[in-house]
mmCIF file of C-alpha atoms in Angstrom:
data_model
loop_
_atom_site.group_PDB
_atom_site.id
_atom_site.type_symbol
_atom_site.label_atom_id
_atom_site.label_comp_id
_atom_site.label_asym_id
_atom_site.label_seq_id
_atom_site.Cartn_x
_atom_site.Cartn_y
_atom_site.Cartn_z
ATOM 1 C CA UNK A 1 -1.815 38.944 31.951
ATOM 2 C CA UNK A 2 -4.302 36.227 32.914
ATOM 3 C CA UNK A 3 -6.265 36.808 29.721
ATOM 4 C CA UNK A 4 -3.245 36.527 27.260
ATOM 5 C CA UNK A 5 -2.382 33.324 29.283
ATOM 6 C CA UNK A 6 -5.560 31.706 29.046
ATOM 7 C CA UNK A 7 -5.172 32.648 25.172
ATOM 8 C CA UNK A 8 -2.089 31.160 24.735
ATOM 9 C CA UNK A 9 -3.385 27.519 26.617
ATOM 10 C CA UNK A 10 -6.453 27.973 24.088
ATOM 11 C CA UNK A 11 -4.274 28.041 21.280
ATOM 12 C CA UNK A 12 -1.901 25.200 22.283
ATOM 13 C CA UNK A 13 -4.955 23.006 23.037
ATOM 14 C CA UNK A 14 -6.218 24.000 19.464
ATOM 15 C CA UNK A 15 -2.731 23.238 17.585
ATOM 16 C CA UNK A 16 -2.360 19.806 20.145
ATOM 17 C CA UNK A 17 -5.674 18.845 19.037
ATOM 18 C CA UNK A 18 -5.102 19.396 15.198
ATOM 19 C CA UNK A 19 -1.914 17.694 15.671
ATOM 20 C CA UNK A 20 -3.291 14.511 17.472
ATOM 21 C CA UNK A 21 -6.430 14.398 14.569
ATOM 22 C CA UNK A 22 -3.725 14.540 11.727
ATOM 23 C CA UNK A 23 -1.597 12.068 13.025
ATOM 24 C CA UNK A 24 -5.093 10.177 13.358
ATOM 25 C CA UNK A 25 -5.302 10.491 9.547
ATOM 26 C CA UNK A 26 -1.796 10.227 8.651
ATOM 27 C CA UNK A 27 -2.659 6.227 9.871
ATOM 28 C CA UNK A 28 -4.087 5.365 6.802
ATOM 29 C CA UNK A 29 -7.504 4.758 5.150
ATOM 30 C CA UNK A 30 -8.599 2.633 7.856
ATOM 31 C CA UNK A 31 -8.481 5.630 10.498
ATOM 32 C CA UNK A 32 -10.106 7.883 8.535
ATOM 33 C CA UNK A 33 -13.375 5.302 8.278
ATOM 34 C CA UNK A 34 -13.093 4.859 11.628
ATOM 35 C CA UNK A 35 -13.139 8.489 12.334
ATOM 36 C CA UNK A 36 -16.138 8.672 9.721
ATOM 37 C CA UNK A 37 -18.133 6.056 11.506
ATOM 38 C CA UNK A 38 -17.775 7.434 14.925
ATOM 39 C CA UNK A 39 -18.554 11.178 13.451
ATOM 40 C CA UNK A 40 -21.800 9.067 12.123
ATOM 41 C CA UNK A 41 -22.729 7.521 14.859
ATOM 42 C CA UNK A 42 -22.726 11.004 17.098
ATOM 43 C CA UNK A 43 -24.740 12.773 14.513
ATOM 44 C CA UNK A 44 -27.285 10.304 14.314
ATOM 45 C CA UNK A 45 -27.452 10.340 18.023
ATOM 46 C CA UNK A 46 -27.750 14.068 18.549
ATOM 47 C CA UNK A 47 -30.466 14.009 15.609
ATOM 48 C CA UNK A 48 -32.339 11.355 17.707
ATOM 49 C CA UNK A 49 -31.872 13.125 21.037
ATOM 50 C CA UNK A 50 -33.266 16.226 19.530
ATOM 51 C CA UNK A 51 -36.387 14.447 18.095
ATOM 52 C CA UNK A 52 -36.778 12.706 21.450
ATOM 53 C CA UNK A 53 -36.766 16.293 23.192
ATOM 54 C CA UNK A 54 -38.961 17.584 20.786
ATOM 55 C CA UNK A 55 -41.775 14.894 20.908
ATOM 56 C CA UNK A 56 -40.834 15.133 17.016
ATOM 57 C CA UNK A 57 -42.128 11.935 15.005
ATOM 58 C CA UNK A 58 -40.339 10.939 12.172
ATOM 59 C CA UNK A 59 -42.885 9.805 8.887
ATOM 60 C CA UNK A 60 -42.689 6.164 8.622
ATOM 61 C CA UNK A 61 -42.211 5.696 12.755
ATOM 62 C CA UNK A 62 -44.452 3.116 14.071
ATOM 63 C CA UNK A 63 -43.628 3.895 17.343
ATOM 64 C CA UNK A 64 -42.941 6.902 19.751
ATOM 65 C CA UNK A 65 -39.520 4.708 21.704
ATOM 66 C CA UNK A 66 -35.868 6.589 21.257
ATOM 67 C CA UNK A 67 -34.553 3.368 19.337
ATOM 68 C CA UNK A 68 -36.944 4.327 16.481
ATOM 69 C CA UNK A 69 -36.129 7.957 16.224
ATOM 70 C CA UNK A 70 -32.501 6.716 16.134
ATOM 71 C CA UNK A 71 -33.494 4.367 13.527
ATOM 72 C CA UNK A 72 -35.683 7.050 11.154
ATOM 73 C CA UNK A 73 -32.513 10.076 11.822
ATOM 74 C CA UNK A 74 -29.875 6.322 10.281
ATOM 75 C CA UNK A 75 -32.253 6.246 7.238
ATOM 76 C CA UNK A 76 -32.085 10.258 6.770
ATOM 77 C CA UNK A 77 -28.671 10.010 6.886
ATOM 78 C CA UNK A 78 -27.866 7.127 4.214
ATOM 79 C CA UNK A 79 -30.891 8.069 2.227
ATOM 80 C CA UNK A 80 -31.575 12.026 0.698
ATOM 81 C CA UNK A 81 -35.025 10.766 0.104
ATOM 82 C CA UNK A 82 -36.219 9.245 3.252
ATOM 83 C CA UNK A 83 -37.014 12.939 4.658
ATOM 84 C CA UNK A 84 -39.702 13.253 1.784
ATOM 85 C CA UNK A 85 -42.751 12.405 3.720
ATOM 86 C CA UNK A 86 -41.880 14.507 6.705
ATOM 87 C CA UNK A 87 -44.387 17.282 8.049
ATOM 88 C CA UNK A 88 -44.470 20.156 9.982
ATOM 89 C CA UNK A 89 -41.284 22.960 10.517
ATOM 90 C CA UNK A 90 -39.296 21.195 13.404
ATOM 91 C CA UNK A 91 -39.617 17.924 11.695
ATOM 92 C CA UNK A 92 -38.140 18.972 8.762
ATOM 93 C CA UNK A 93 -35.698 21.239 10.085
ATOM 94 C CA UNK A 94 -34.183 18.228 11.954
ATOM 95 C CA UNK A 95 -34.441 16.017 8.862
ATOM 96 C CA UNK A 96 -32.931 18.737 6.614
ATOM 97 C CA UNK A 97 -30.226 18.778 9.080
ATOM 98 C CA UNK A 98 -29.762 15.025 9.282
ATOM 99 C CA UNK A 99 -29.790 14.780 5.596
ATOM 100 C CA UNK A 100 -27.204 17.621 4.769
ATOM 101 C CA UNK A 101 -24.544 15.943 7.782
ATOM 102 C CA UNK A 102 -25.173 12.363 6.294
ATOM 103 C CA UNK A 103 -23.831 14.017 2.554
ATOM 104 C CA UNK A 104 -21.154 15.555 3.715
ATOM 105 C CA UNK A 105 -20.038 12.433 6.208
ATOM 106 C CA UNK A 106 -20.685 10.082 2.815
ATOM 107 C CA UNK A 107 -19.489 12.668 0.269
ATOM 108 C CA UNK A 108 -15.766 12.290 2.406
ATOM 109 C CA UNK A 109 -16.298 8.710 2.457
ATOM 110 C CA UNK A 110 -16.961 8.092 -1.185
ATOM 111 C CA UNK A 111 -13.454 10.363 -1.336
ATOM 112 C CA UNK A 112 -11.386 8.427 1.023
ATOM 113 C CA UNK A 113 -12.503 4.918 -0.240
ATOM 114 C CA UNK A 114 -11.512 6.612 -4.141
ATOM 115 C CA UNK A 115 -8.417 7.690 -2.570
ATOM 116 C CA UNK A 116 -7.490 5.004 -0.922
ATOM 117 C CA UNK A 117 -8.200 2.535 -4.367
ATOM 118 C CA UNK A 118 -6.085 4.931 -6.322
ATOM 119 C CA UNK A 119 -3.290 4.099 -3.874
ATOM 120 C CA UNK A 120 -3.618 0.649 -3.811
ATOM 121 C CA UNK A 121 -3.361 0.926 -7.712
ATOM 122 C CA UNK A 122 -0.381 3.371 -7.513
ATOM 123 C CA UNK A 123 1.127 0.684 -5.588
ATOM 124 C CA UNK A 124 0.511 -2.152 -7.990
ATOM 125 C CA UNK A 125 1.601 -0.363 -10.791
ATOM 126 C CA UNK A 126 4.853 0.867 -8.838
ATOM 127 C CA UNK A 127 5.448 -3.074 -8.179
ATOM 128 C CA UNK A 128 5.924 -2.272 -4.598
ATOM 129 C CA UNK A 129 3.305 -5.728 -3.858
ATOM 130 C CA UNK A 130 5.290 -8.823 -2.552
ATOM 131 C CA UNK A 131 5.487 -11.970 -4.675
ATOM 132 C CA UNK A 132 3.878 -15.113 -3.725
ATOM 133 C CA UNK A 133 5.715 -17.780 -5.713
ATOM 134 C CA UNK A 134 7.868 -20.574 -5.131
ATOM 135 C CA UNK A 135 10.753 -22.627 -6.624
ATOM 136 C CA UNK A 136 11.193 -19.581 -8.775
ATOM 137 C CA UNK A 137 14.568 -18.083 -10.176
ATOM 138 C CA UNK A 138 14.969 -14.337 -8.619
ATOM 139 C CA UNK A 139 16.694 -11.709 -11.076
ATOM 140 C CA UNK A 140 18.437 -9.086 -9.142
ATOM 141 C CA UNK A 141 19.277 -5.648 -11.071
ATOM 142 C CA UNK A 142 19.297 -4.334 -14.675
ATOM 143 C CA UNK A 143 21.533 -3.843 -17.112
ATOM 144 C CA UNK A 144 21.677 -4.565 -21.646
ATOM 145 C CA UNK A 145 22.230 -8.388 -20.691
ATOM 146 C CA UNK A 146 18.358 -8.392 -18.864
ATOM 147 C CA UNK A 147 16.438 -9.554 -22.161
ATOM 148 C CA UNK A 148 19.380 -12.241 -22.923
ATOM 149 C CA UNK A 149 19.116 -13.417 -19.731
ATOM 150 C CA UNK A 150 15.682 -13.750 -19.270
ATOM 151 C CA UNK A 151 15.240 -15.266 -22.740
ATOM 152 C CA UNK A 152 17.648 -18.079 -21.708
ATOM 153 C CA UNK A 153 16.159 -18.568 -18.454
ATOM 154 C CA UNK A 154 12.576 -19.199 -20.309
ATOM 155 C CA UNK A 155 13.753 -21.166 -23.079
ATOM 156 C CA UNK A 156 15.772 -23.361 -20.355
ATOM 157 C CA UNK A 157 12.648 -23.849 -18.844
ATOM 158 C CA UNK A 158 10.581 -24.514 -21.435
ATOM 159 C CA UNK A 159 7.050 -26.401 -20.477
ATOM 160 C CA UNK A 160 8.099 -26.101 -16.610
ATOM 161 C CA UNK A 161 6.009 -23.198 -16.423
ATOM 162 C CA UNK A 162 7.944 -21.663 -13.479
ATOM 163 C CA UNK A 163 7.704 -17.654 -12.227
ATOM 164 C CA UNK A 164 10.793 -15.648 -13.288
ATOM 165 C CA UNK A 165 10.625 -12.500 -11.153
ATOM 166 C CA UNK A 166 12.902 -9.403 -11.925
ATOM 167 C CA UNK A 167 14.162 -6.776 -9.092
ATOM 168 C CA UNK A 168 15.587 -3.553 -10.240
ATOM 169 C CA UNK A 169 15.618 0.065 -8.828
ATOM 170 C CA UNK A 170 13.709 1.264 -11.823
ATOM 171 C CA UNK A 171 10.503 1.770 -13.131
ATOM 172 C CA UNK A 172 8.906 -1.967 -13.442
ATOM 173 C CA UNK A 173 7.034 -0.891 -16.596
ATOM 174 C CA UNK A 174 9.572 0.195 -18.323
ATOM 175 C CA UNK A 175 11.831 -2.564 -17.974
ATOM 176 C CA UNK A 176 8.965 -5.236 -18.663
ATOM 177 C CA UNK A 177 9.054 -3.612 -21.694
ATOM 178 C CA UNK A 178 12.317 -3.417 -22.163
ATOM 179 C CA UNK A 179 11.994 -7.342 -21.721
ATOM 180 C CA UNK A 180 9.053 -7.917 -23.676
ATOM 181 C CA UNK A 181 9.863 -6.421 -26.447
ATOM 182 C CA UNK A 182 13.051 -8.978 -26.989
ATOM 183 C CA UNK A 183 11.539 -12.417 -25.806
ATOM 184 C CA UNK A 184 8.977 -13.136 -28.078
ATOM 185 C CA UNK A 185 8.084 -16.715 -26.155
ATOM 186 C CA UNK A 186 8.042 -17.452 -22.833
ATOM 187 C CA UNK A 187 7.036 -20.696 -23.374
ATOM 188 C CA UNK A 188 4.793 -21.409 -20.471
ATOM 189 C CA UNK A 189 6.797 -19.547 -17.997
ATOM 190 C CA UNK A 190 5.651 -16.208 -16.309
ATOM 191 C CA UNK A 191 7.259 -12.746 -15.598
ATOM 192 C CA UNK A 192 7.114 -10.953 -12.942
ATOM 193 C CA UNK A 193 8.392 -7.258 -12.243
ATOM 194 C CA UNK A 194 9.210 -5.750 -9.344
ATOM 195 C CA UNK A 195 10.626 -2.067 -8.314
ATOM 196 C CA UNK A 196 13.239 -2.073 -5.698
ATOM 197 C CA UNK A 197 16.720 -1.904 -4.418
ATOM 198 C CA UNK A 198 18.715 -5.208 -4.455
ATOM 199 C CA UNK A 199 20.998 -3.630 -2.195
ATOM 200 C CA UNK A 200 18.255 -3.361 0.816
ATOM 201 C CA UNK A 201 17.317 -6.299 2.869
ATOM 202 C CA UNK A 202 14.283 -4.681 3.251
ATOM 203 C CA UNK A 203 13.247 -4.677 -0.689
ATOM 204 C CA UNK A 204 14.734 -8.454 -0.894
ATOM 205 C CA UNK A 205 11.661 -9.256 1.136
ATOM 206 C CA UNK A 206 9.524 -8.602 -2.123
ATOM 207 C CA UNK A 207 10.963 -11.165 -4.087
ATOM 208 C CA UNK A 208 10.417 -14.037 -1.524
ATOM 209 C CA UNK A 209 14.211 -15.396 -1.559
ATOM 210 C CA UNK A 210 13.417 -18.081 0.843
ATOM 211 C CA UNK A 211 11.013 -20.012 -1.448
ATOM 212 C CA UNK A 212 13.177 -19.331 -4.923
ATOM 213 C CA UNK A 213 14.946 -21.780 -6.859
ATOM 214 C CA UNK A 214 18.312 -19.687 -7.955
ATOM 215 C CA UNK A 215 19.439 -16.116 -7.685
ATOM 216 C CA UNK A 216 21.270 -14.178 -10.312
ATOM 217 C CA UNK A 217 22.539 -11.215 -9.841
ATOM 218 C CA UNK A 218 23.740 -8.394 -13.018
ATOM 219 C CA UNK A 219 26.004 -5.831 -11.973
ATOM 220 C CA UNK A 220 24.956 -3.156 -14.775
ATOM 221 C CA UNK A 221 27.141 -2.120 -17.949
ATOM 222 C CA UNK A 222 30.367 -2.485 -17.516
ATOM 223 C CA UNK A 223 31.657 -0.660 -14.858
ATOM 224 C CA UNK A 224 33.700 -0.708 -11.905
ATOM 225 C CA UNK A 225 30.115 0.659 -10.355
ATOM 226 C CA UNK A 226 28.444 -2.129 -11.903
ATOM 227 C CA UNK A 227 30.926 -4.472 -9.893
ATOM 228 C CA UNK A 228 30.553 -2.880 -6.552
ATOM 229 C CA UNK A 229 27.072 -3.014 -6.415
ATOM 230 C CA UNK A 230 26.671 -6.418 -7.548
ATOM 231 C CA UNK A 231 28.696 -7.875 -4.822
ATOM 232 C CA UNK A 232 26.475 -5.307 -2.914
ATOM 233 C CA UNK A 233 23.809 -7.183 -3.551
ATOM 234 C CA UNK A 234 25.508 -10.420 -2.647
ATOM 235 C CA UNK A 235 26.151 -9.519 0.620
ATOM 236 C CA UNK A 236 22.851 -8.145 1.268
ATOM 237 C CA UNK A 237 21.203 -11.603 -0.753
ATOM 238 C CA UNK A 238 23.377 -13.653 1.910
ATOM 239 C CA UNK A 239 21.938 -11.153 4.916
ATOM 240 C CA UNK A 240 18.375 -11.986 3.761
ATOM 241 C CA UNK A 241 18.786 -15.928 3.387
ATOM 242 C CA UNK A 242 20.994 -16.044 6.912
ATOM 243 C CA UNK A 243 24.145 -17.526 4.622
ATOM 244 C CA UNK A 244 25.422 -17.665 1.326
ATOM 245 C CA UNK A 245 24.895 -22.166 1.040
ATOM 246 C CA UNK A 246 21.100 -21.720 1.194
ATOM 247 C CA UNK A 247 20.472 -20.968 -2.442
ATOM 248 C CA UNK A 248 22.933 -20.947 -5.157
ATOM 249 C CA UNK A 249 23.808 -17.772 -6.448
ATOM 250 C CA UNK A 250 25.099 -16.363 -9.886
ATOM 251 C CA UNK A 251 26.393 -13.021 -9.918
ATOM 252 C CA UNK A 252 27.753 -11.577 -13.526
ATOM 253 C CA UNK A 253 30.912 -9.220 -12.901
ATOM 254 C CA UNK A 254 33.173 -8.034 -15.294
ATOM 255 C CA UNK A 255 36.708 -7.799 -13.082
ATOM 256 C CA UNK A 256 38.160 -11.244 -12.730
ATOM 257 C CA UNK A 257 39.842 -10.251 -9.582
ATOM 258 C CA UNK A 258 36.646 -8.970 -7.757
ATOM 259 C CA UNK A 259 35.481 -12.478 -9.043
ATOM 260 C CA UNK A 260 37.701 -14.166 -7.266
ATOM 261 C CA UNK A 261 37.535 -12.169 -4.097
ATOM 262 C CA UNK A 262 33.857 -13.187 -4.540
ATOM 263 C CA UNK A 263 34.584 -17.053 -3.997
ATOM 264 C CA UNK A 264 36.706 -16.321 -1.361
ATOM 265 C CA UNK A 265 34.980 -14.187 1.102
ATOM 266 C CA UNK A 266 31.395 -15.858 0.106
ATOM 267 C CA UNK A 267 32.110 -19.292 -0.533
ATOM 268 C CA UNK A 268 31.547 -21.956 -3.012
ATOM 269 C CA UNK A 269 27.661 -21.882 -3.258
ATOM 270 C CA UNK A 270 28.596 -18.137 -5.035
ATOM 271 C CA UNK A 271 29.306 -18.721 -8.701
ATOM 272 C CA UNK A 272 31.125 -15.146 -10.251
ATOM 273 C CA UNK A 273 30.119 -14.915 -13.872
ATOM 274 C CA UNK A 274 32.771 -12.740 -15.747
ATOM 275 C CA UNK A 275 31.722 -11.376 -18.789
ATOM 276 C CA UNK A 276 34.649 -9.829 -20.810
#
């Protein structure tokens, strides 16, 4: 009874252990270099304890003190070839085994600095970054009128050179293409695309509302949908800016009557655009 007990703690300590080291990694990049430099560090200092032990001196010591066998087992570790000039079996056992723990501890690290790049990229290209522009005009959602809208918004601002970012809950490639392909100019003005949903405070953060100039909002293709989650994104746009009189806001609907219900619950700084 004892002996399955004891068992059973060993294999809870086991699975709390594994548990505790992946939520170490599930931290990010950071913790796993961390983890990698400690793991380092404790390697090189068992290699160094062992040649201390041993009366083991490295090739290329010039001196017998602990801080230079911790120094020579470093260089083994970073560098295959350092363990070259070594001599005699113990020497080069412990060098061997130096060398072999240094590729696999930089082998993981090369990994988890590729990995964590490709992320970063992934990320980027996913639009998922937050914008750092001001007095810019803020696009909120997608829908046919996108291209029109944006190619008004550049030729009105011809020569200002201002930032026109664009928000929608869709691929941010596809709809700069989408754009792109149907404003030939932008003259002087850049565009900026950005995946997220307009309905979420939290994604409103991307587009910097604080700092923007205007906010327009599309409500999709004609729909009573389309309607529903425009003024969505109203409400959510006057959650984010603490009001709806901080920045003026155009929203394009296609129901006069939600239109009106618009100016009346939001206010006056809230200008429905009905598009029959």
């Amino acid at each position: 009874m004892s002996r399955r007990g004891s068992s059973d703690d060993r294999s809870t300590w086991r699975r709390y252990r594994r548990y505790r080291f992946d939520g170490l990694l599930a931290r990010g990049t950071w913790a796993v270099l961390l983890w990698l430099g400690i793991l380092t560090f404790a390697g090189v200092l068992v290699a160094s304890f062992l040649l201390r032990r041993g009366g083991l001196t490295p090739a290329g010591s010039e001196d017998a003190s602990w801080f230079e066998d911790f120094w020579q087992s470093l260089l083994r570790t970073l560098d295959t070839g350092t363990m070259a000039g070594d001599t005699g079996a113990r020497q080069r056992f412990v060098a061997l085994a130096v060398t072999v723990f240094g590729l696999l501890v930089f082998g993981t690290l090369i990994g988890v600095i590729a990995s964590g790049v490709e992320a970063q990229i992934d990320r980027m290209k996913r639009g998922r970054s937050p914008v750092v522009e001001s007095d810019h005009i803020v696009v909120l959602g997608s829908s046919s009128l996108l291209p029109v809208v944006v190619d008004q918004l550049v030729r009105a601002n011809a020569g200002v050179r201002i930032a026109i970012v664009v928000m929608a809950d869709r691929d941010p490639a596809e709809v700069s293409d989408e754009v792109r392909a149907e404003v030939e100019d932008t003259f002087g003005n850049r565009l900026v695309f950005r995946s997220g949903d307009p309905t979420r405070v939290a994604d409103l953060g991307l587009v910097r509302l604080s700092t923007c100039r205007t906010v327009l909002v599309l409500n999709g293709d004609g729909d009573d949908v389309g309607d529903a989650r425009a003024l969505h994104t109203v409400l959510a746009v006057g959650e984010a800016l603490g009001g709806f009189d901080v920045r003026p806001l155009v929203v394009v609907l296609d129901d006069p009557a939600v239109a009106q219900a618009v100016v009346e619950t939001c206010g006056s700084s809230v200008h429905p655009l009905v598009v029959s």
